[in-house]
Amino acid sequence: MEVSHAVPSGVIALVSALAHYELTTFVPPEVYVAIPLSDKPPKLQYPPVRFFYFPARFYSLGIERIKTPAGTVRMYSMEKTICDVFRYRNKIGESLALEALRNYLRRRDSSIQRLVEFAVVCRVKTVMLPYIKAIVS
């Protein structure tokens, strides 16, 4: 909530969103936040935050509003988060991306169609499809 108040244009993303959706066993040491490419991040003392600059075509897609007792938090959907993790796999780690994809595909509420739709828009379809096929078959 502190990050949401301090960075109104920020969206909880990547590893922080994976942790929220329970798609990873990794506990992020900082809050991962996506901001528009043109924004400047504020300097925050606490909590530790890692900012990622998203171009407009990737930033506005897949934002959900999650209600908490302390207020509303903007966070990317599960499918958008997985695609973003694949986009940033060189910075975050490919093993984390694969773990998230495996865990997502095991869920009852998973949708390969929605995942592929986001993969096309996020331009990671050619990277993700072989992994999806291998895990599903």
CSV table of N, CA and C in Angstrom, one decimal:
chain,number,residue,atom,x,y,z
A,1,MET,N,0.8,-1.2,0.0
A,1,MET,CA,0.0,0.0,0.0
A,1,MET,C,0.9,1.3,0.0
A,2,GLU,N,2.0,1.2,0.7
A,2,GLU,CA,2.8,2.4,0.8
A,2,GLU,C,3.3,2.8,-0.6
A,3,VAL,N,3.7,1.8,-1.4
A,3,VAL,CA,4.2,2.0,-2.7
A,3,VAL,C,3.1,2.6,-3.6
A,4,SER,N,1.9,2.0,-3.5
A,4,SER,CA,0.7,2.5,-4.3
A,4,SER,C,0.4,3.9,-4.0
A,5,HIS,N,0.5,4.4,-2.7
A,5,HIS,CA,0.3,5.8,-2.4
A,5,HIS,C,1.4,6.7,-2.9
A,6,ALA,N,2.6,6.2,-2.8
A,6,ALA,CA,3.8,7.0,-3.1
A,6,ALA,C,4.0,7.1,-4.6
A,7,VAL,N,3.6,6.1,-5.4
A,7,VAL,CA,3.7,6.1,-6.8
A,7,VAL,C,2.4,5.8,-7.4
A,8,PRO,N,1.5,6.8,-7.6
A,8,PRO,CA,0.2,6.6,-8.1
A,8,PRO,C,0.1,6.0,-9.5
A,9,SER,N,1.1,6.2,-10.3
A,9,SER,CA,1.1,5.6,-11.7
A,9,SER,C,1.8,4.3,-11.7
A,10,GLY,N,2.3,3.8,-10.6
A,10,GLY,CA,3.0,2.5,-10.5
A,10,GLY,C,2.0,1.4,-10.5
A,11,VAL,N,2.5,0.2,-11.0
A,11,VAL,CA,1.7,-1.0,-11.0
A,11,VAL,C,2.6,-2.1,-10.4
A,12,ILE,N,2.1,-2.8,-9.4
A,12,ILE,CA,2.8,-3.9,-8.9
A,12,ILE,C,3.0,-5.0,-10.0
A,13,ALA,N,4.3,-5.4,-10.2
A,13,ALA,CA,4.6,-6.2,-11.3
A,13,ALA,C,5.6,-7.3,-11.0
A,14,LEU,N,5.9,-8.1,-12.0
A,14,LEU,CA,6.9,-9.1,-12.1
A,14,LEU,C,6.9,-9.9,-10.8
A,15,VAL,N,8.0,-10.0,-10.1
A,15,VAL,CA,8.2,-11.0,-9.0
A,15,VAL,C,7.2,-10.7,-7.9
A,16,SER,N,6.9,-9.4,-7.6
A,16,SER,CA,6.0,-9.1,-6.5
A,16,SER,C,4.6,-9.6,-6.9
A,17,ALA,N,4.2,-9.4,-8.1
A,17,ALA,CA,2.9,-10.0,-8.6
A,17,ALA,C,2.9,-11.5,-8.6
A,18,LEU,N,4.0,-12.1,-9.0
A,18,LEU,CA,4.1,-13.6,-8.9
A,18,LEU,C,3.9,-14.1,-7.5
A,19,ALA,N,4.5,-13.4,-6.5
A,19,ALA,CA,4.4,-13.8,-5.1
A,19,ALA,C,2.9,-13.6,-4.7
A,20,HIS,N,2.3,-12.5,-5.1
A,20,HIS,CA,0.9,-12.3,-4.7
A,20,HIS,C,0.0,-13.4,-5.2
A,21,TYR,N,0.2,-13.8,-6.4
A,21,TYR,CA,-0.6,-14.9,-7.0
A,21,TYR,C,-0.2,-16.3,-6.7
A,22,GLU,N,0.9,-16.4,-5.8
A,22,GLU,CA,1.4,-17.7,-5.4
A,22,GLU,C,1.9,-18.5,-6.6
A,23,LEU,N,2.6,-17.8,-7.5
A,23,LEU,CA,3.1,-18.5,-8.7
A,23,LEU,C,4.6,-18.8,-8.5
A,24,THR,N,5.2,-18.4,-7.4
A,24,THR,CA,6.6,-18.6,-7.2
A,24,THR,C,6.8,-18.9,-5.7
A,25,THR,N,7.9,-19.6,-5.5
A,25,THR,CA,8.4,-19.8,-4.1
A,25,THR,C,9.4,-18.7,-3.6
A,26,PHE,N,9.8,-17.9,-4.6
A,26,PHE,CA,10.8,-16.9,-4.3
A,26,PHE,C,10.1,-15.7,-3.6
A,27,VAL,N,10.7,-15.2,-2.5
A,27,VAL,CA,10.2,-14.1,-1.8
A,27,VAL,C,11.1,-12.9,-2.2
A,28,PRO,N,10.4,-11.9,-2.9
A,28,PRO,CA,11.2,-10.8,-3.4
A,28,PRO,C,11.7,-9.9,-2.3
A,29,PRO,N,13.0,-9.5,-2.3
A,29,PRO,CA,13.5,-8.6,-1.3
A,29,PRO,C,13.1,-7.2,-1.4
A,30,GLU,N,12.4,-6.8,-2.5
A,30,GLU,CA,12.0,-5.5,-2.8
A,30,GLU,C,10.6,-5.6,-3.6
A,31,VAL,N,9.9,-4.5,-3.6
A,31,VAL,CA,8.7,-4.4,-4.3
A,31,VAL,C,9.0,-4.0,-5.8
A,32,TYR,N,8.5,-4.9,-6.7
A,32,TYR,CA,8.8,-4.6,-8.1
A,32,TYR,C,7.6,-3.8,-8.7
A,33,VAL,N,7.9,-2.7,-9.2
A,33,VAL,CA,6.9,-1.7,-9.7
A,33,VAL,C,7.2,-1.3,-11.1
A,34,ALA,N,6.1,-1.4,-12.0
A,34,ALA,CA,6.2,-0.9,-13.4
A,34,ALA,C,5.7,0.5,-13.4
A,35,ILE,N,6.5,1.4,-14.1
A,35,ILE,CA,6.0,2.7,-14.3
A,35,ILE,C,6.2,3.1,-15.8
A,36,PRO,N,5.4,4.1,-16.3
A,36,PRO,CA,5.6,4.5,-17.7
A,36,PRO,C,7.0,4.9,-18.0
A,37,LEU,N,7.4,4.7,-19.2
A,37,LEU,CA,8.8,5.1,-19.6
A,37,LEU,C,9.1,6.5,-19.3
A,38,SER,N,8.1,7.4,-19.4
A,38,SER,CA,8.4,8.8,-19.3
A,38,SER,C,8.4,9.3,-17.8
A,39,ASP,N,8.0,8.5,-16.9
A,39,ASP,CA,7.9,8.9,-15.4
A,39,ASP,C,9.3,8.8,-14.8
A,40,LYS,N,9.4,9.6,-13.7
A,40,LYS,CA,10.6,9.6,-12.9
A,40,LYS,C,10.1,9.0,-11.5
A,41,PRO,N,10.8,8.0,-11.0
A,41,PRO,CA,10.3,7.3,-9.8
A,41,PRO,C,10.7,8.2,-8.6
A,42,PRO,N,9.8,8.2,-7.6
A,42,PRO,CA,10.1,9.0,-6.4
A,42,PRO,C,11.2,8.2,-5.6
A,43,LYS,N,11.9,8.9,-4.7
A,43,LYS,CA,12.8,8.3,-3.8
A,43,LYS,C,12.1,7.9,-2.6
A,44,LEU,N,12.1,6.6,-2.3
A,44,LEU,CA,11.4,6.0,-1.2
A,44,LEU,C,12.4,5.5,-0.2
A,45,GLN,N,12.2,5.8,1.1
A,45,GLN,CA,13.0,5.2,2.2
A,45,GLN,C,12.6,3.8,2.4
A,46,TYR,N,11.3,3.6,2.5
A,46,TYR,CA,10.8,2.2,2.8
A,46,TYR,C,9.5,2.1,2.1
A,47,PRO,N,9.2,0.9,1.6
A,47,PRO,CA,9.9,-0.3,1.5
A,47,PRO,C,10.9,-0.2,0.3
A,48,PRO,N,11.8,-1.1,0.2
A,48,PRO,CA,12.8,-1.1,-0.9
A,48,PRO,C,12.0,-1.4,-2.2
A,49,VAL,N,12.2,-0.6,-3.2
A,49,VAL,CA,11.4,-0.7,-4.5
A,49,VAL,C,12.4,-0.8,-5.6
A,50,ARG,N,12.1,-1.6,-6.6
A,50,ARG,CA,12.8,-1.7,-7.8
A,50,ARG,C,11.9,-1.4,-8.9
A,51,PHE,N,12.2,-0.3,-9.7
A,51,PHE,CA,11.4,0.2,-10.7
A,51,PHE,C,11.8,-0.4,-12.1
A,52,PHE,N,10.7,-0.6,-12.9
A,52,PHE,CA,11.0,-1.1,-14.3
A,52,PHE,C,10.2,-0.1,-15.2
A,53,TYR,N,10.8,0.4,-16.2
A,53,TYR,CA,10.2,1.3,-17.1
A,53,TYR,C,9.6,0.6,-18.3
A,54,PHE,N,8.2,0.7,-18.4
A,54,PHE,CA,7.5,0.0,-19.4
A,54,PHE,C,7.1,1.0,-20.5
A,55,PRO,N,7.3,0.6,-21.8
A,55,PRO,CA,6.7,1.5,-22.9
A,55,PRO,C,5.2,1.4,-22.8
A,56,ALA,N,4.6,2.4,-23.3
A,56,ALA,CA,3.1,2.6,-23.2
A,56,ALA,C,2.3,1.4,-23.7
A,57,ARG,N,2.8,0.7,-24.8
A,57,ARG,CA,2.0,-0.5,-25.3
A,57,ARG,C,2.1,-1.6,-24.3
A,58,PHE,N,3.1,-1.7,-23.4
A,58,PHE,CA,3.2,-2.8,-22.5
A,58,PHE,C,2.6,-2.4,-21.1
A,59,TYR,N,2.7,-1.1,-20.8
A,59,TYR,CA,2.3,-0.6,-19.5
A,59,TYR,C,0.8,-0.7,-19.2
A,60,SER,N,0.0,-0.2,-20.1
A,60,SER,CA,-1.5,-0.1,-19.7
A,60,SER,C,-2.2,-1.4,-19.9
A,61,LEU,N,-1.7,-2.4,-20.4
A,61,LEU,CA,-2.4,-3.7,-20.7
A,61,LEU,C,-2.4,-4.6,-19.4
A,62,GLY,N,-3.5,-5.1,-19.1
A,62,GLY,CA,-3.7,-6.1,-18.0
A,62,GLY,C,-3.6,-5.6,-16.6
A,63,ILE,N,-3.9,-4.4,-16.4
A,63,ILE,CA,-3.9,-3.8,-15.0
A,63,ILE,C,-5.2,-4.2,-14.3
A,64,GLU,N,-5.1,-4.8,-13.1
A,64,GLU,CA,-6.3,-5.1,-12.3
A,64,GLU,C,-6.2,-4.3,-11.0
A,65,ARG,N,-7.3,-4.0,-10.5
A,65,ARG,CA,-7.4,-3.3,-9.2
A,65,ARG,C,-7.8,-4.3,-8.1
A,66,ILE,N,-6.9,-4.5,-7.2
A,66,ILE,CA,-7.1,-5.5,-6.1
A,66,ILE,C,-7.4,-4.7,-4.8
A,67,LYS,N,-8.6,-5.0,-4.3
A,67,LYS,CA,-9.0,-4.4,-3.0
A,67,LYS,C,-8.4,-5.1,-1.8
A,68,THR,N,-7.9,-4.3,-0.9
A,68,THR,CA,-7.3,-4.8,0.3
A,68,THR,C,-8.0,-4.0,1.4
A,69,PRO,N,-7.9,-4.4,2.7
A,69,PRO,CA,-8.4,-3.6,3.8
A,69,PRO,C,-7.9,-2.2,3.9
A,70,ALA,N,-6.6,-2.0,3.4
A,70,ALA,CA,-6.0,-0.7,3.4
A,70,ALA,C,-6.2,0.2,2.2
A,71,GLY,N,-6.8,-0.4,1.2
A,71,GLY,CA,-7.1,0.4,0.0
A,71,GLY,C,-7.0,-0.5,-1.3
A,72,THR,N,-7.0,0.2,-2.4
A,72,THR,CA,-6.9,-0.5,-3.7
A,72,THR,C,-5.4,-0.5,-4.2
A,73,VAL,N,-5.0,-1.6,-4.7
A,73,VAL,CA,-3.6,-1.7,-5.3
A,73,VAL,C,-3.8,-2.1,-6.8
A,74,ARG,N,-3.0,-1.4,-7.6
A,74,ARG,CA,-3.0,-1.7,-9.0
A,74,ARG,C,-1.9,-2.8,-9.2
A,75,MET,N,-2.3,-3.9,-9.9
A,75,MET,CA,-1.4,-5.0,-10.1
A,75,MET,C,-1.7,-5.6,-11.5
A,76,TYR,N,-0.7,-6.1,-12.1
A,76,TYR,CA,-0.9,-6.8,-13.4
A,76,TYR,C,-1.6,-8.2,-13.2
A,77,SER,N,-2.4,-8.6,-14.2
A,77,SER,CA,-3.0,-9.9,-14.1
A,77,SER,C,-2.0,-11.0,-14.1
A,78,MET,N,-2.4,-12.2,-13.8
A,78,MET,CA,-1.5,-13.4,-13.8
A,78,MET,C,-0.8,-13.6,-15.2
A,79,GLU,N,-1.7,-13.5,-16.2
A,79,GLU,CA,-1.2,-13.8,-17.5
A,79,GLU,C,-0.2,-12.7,-18.0
A,80,LYS,N,-0.5,-11.5,-17.7
A,80,LYS,CA,0.4,-10.3,-18.1
A,80,LYS,C,1.7,-10.4,-17.3
A,81,THR,N,1.6,-10.8,-16.0
A,81,THR,CA,2.8,-10.9,-15.2
A,81,THR,C,3.7,-12.0,-15.7
A,82,ILE,N,3.2,-13.1,-16.1
A,82,ILE,CA,4.0,-14.2,-16.6
A,82,ILE,C,4.7,-13.7,-17.9
A,83,CYS,N,4.0,-13.1,-18.8
A,83,CYS,CA,4.6,-12.6,-20.0
A,83,CYS,C,5.7,-11.5,-19.7
A,84,ASP,N,5.4,-10.7,-18.8
A,84,ASP,CA,6.4,-9.7,-18.4
A,84,ASP,C,7.7,-10.3,-17.8
A,85,VAL,N,7.5,-11.4,-17.0
A,85,VAL,CA,8.6,-12.1,-16.5
A,85,VAL,C,9.5,-12.7,-17.6
A,86,PHE,N,8.8,-13.2,-18.6
A,86,PHE,CA,9.5,-13.8,-19.8
A,86,PHE,C,10.2,-12.6,-20.5
A,87,ARG,N,9.6,-11.5,-20.6
A,87,ARG,CA,10.3,-10.3,-21.3
A,87,ARG,C,11.5,-9.9,-20.5
A,88,TYR,N,11.5,-10.0,-19.2
A,88,TYR,CA,12.6,-9.6,-18.4
A,88,TYR,C,13.4,-10.7,-17.8
A,89,ARG,N,13.3,-11.9,-18.5
A,89,ARG,CA,14.0,-13.1,-18.0
A,89,ARG,C,15.5,-13.0,-17.8
A,90,ASN,N,16.1,-12.1,-18.6
A,90,ASN,CA,17.6,-11.9,-18.5
A,90,ASN,C,17.9,-11.2,-17.3
A,91,LYS,N,17.0,-10.3,-16.8
A,91,LYS,CA,17.3,-9.5,-15.6
A,91,LYS,C,16.8,-10.3,-14.3
A,92,ILE,N,15.7,-11.0,-14.5
A,92,ILE,CA,15.1,-11.6,-13.3
A,92,ILE,C,15.5,-13.1,-13.2
A,93,GLY,N,15.7,-13.8,-14.3
A,93,GLY,CA,16.1,-15.2,-14.2
A,93,GLY,C,15.1,-16.0,-15.0
A,94,GLU,N,15.6,-16.9,-15.9
A,94,GLU,CA,14.8,-17.8,-16.7
A,94,GLU,C,14.2,-18.8,-15.8
A,95,SER,N,14.8,-19.3,-14.8
A,95,SER,CA,14.3,-20.3,-13.9
A,95,SER,C,13.0,-19.8,-13.2
A,96,LEU,N,13.0,-18.6,-12.8
A,96,LEU,CA,11.8,-18.0,-12.2
A,96,LEU,C,10.7,-17.9,-13.2
A,97,ALA,N,11.0,-17.5,-14.4
A,97,ALA,CA,9.9,-17.5,-15.4
A,97,ALA,C,9.3,-18.9,-15.7
A,98,LEU,N,10.2,-19.9,-15.7
A,98,LEU,CA,9.7,-21.3,-16.0
A,98,LEU,C,8.9,-21.8,-14.8
A,99,GLU,N,9.3,-21.5,-13.6
A,99,GLU,CA,8.6,-21.9,-12.4
A,99,GLU,C,7.2,-21.2,-12.4
A,100,ALA,N,7.1,-20.0,-12.7
A,100,ALA,CA,5.8,-19.2,-12.7
A,100,ALA,C,4.9,-19.8,-13.8
A,101,LEU,N,5.5,-20.1,-15.0
A,101,LEU,CA,4.6,-20.7,-16.0
A,101,LEU,C,4.1,-22.1,-15.6
A,102,ARG,N,5.0,-22.9,-15.1
A,102,ARG,CA,4.6,-24.3,-14.6
A,102,ARG,C,3.4,-24.1,-13.6
A,103,ASN,N,3.6,-23.3,-12.6
A,103,ASN,CA,2.6,-23.1,-11.5
A,103,ASN,C,1.3,-22.6,-12.1
A,104,TYR,N,1.4,-21.7,-13.0
A,104,TYR,CA,0.2,-21.1,-13.6
A,104,TYR,C,-0.6,-22.2,-14.4
A,105,LEU,N,0.1,-23.0,-15.2
A,105,LEU,CA,-0.6,-24.0,-16.0
A,105,LEU,C,-1.2,-25.1,-15.1
A,106,ARG,N,-0.7,-25.3,-13.9
A,106,ARG,CA,-1.3,-26.2,-12.9
A,106,ARG,C,-2.6,-25.8,-12.3
A,107,ARG,N,-2.8,-24.5,-12.3
A,107,ARG,CA,-4.0,-23.9,-11.7
A,107,ARG,C,-5.3,-24.2,-12.4
A,108,ARG,N,-6.4,-24.3,-11.7
A,108,ARG,CA,-7.7,-24.6,-12.3
A,108,ARG,C,-8.2,-23.4,-13.1
A,109,ASP,N,-7.8,-22.2,-12.7
A,109,ASP,CA,-8.3,-21.0,-13.3
A,109,ASP,C,-7.3,-20.5,-14.4
A,110,SER,N,-6.4,-21.3,-14.8
A,110,SER,CA,-5.5,-20.9,-15.9
A,110,SER,C,-6.2,-21.0,-17.3
A,111,SER,N,-5.7,-20.2,-18.2
A,111,SER,CA,-6.2,-20.2,-19.5
A,111,SER,C,-5.1,-20.0,-20.5
A,112,ILE,N,-4.8,-21.0,-21.3
A,112,ILE,CA,-3.7,-21.0,-22.2
A,112,ILE,C,-4.1,-19.9,-23.3
A,113,GLN,N,-5.3,-19.8,-23.6
A,113,GLN,CA,-5.8,-18.9,-24.7
A,113,GLN,C,-5.4,-17.4,-24.2
A,114,ARG,N,-5.8,-17.1,-22.9
A,114,ARG,CA,-5.5,-15.7,-22.4
A,114,ARG,C,-4.0,-15.5,-22.4
A,115,LEU,N,-3.3,-16.5,-21.9
A,115,LEU,CA,-1.8,-16.4,-21.8
A,115,LEU,C,-1.2,-16.1,-23.2
A,116,VAL,N,-1.6,-16.9,-24.2
A,116,VAL,CA,-1.1,-16.7,-25.5
A,116,VAL,C,-1.5,-15.3,-26.1
A,117,GLU,N,-2.7,-14.8,-25.8
A,117,GLU,CA,-3.1,-13.5,-26.2
A,117,GLU,C,-2.2,-12.4,-25.7
A,118,PHE,N,-1.9,-12.5,-24.4
A,118,PHE,CA,-1.0,-11.6,-23.7
A,118,PHE,C,0.5,-11.7,-24.3
A,119,ALA,N,0.9,-13.0,-24.6
A,119,ALA,CA,2.2,-13.2,-25.1
A,119,ALA,C,2.4,-12.6,-26.5
A,120,VAL,N,1.3,-12.6,-27.3
A,120,VAL,CA,1.4,-11.9,-28.6
A,120,VAL,C,1.6,-10.4,-28.4
A,121,VAL,N,0.8,-9.8,-27.6
A,121,VAL,CA,0.9,-8.4,-27.4
A,121,VAL,C,2.2,-8.0,-26.7
A,122,CYS,N,2.7,-8.8,-25.8
A,122,CYS,CA,4.0,-8.5,-25.1
A,122,CYS,C,5.2,-9.0,-25.9
A,123,ARG,N,4.9,-9.6,-27.1
A,123,ARG,CA,6.0,-10.0,-28.0
A,123,ARG,C,6.9,-11.1,-27.4
A,124,VAL,N,6.3,-12.0,-26.7
A,124,VAL,CA,7.1,-13.1,-26.2
A,124,VAL,C,6.5,-14.5,-26.6
A,125,LYS,N,5.7,-14.5,-27.5
A,125,LYS,CA,5.0,-15.7,-28.0
A,125,LYS,C,6.0,-16.7,-28.5
A,126,THR,N,6.9,-16.3,-29.3
A,126,THR,CA,7.9,-17.3,-29.8
A,126,THR,C,8.8,-17.9,-28.8
A,127,VAL,N,9.0,-17.2,-27.7
A,127,VAL,CA,9.8,-17.7,-26.6
A,127,VAL,C,9.0,-18.6,-25.7
A,128,MET,N,7.7,-18.2,-25.4
A,128,MET,CA,6.9,-19.0,-24.5
A,128,MET,C,6.3,-20.2,-25.1
A,129,LEU,N,5.9,-20.2,-26.3
A,129,LEU,CA,5.1,-21.4,-26.9
A,129,LEU,C,5.8,-22.7,-26.7
A,130,PRO,N,7.1,-22.8,-27.0
A,130,PRO,CA,7.8,-24.1,-26.8
A,130,PRO,C,7.7,-24.6,-25.3
A,131,TYR,N,7.8,-23.7,-24.4
A,131,TYR,CA,7.7,-24.1,-23.0
A,131,TYR,C,6.3,-24.5,-22.6
A,132,ILE,N,5.3,-23.8,-23.2
A,132,ILE,CA,3.9,-24.1,-22.9
A,132,ILE,C,3.6,-25.5,-23.4
A,133,LYS,N,4.0,-25.8,-24.7
A,133,LYS,CA,3.8,-27.1,-25.3
A,133,LYS,C,4.5,-28.2,-24.5
A,134,ALA,N,5.7,-28.0,-24.1
A,134,ALA,CA,6.4,-29.0,-23.3
A,134,ALA,C,5.8,-29.3,-22.0
A,135,ILE,N,5.3,-28.3,-21.3
A,135,ILE,CA,4.7,-28.4,-20.0
A,135,ILE,C,3.3,-29.1,-20.1
A,136,VAL,N,2.5,-28.7,-21.1
A,136,VAL,CA,1.2,-29.2,-21.2
A,136,VAL,C,1.2,-30.7,-21.7
A,137,SER,N,2.1,-31.0,-22.6
A,137,SER,CA,2.0,-32.3,-23.2
A,137,SER,C,2.8,-33.4,-22.4
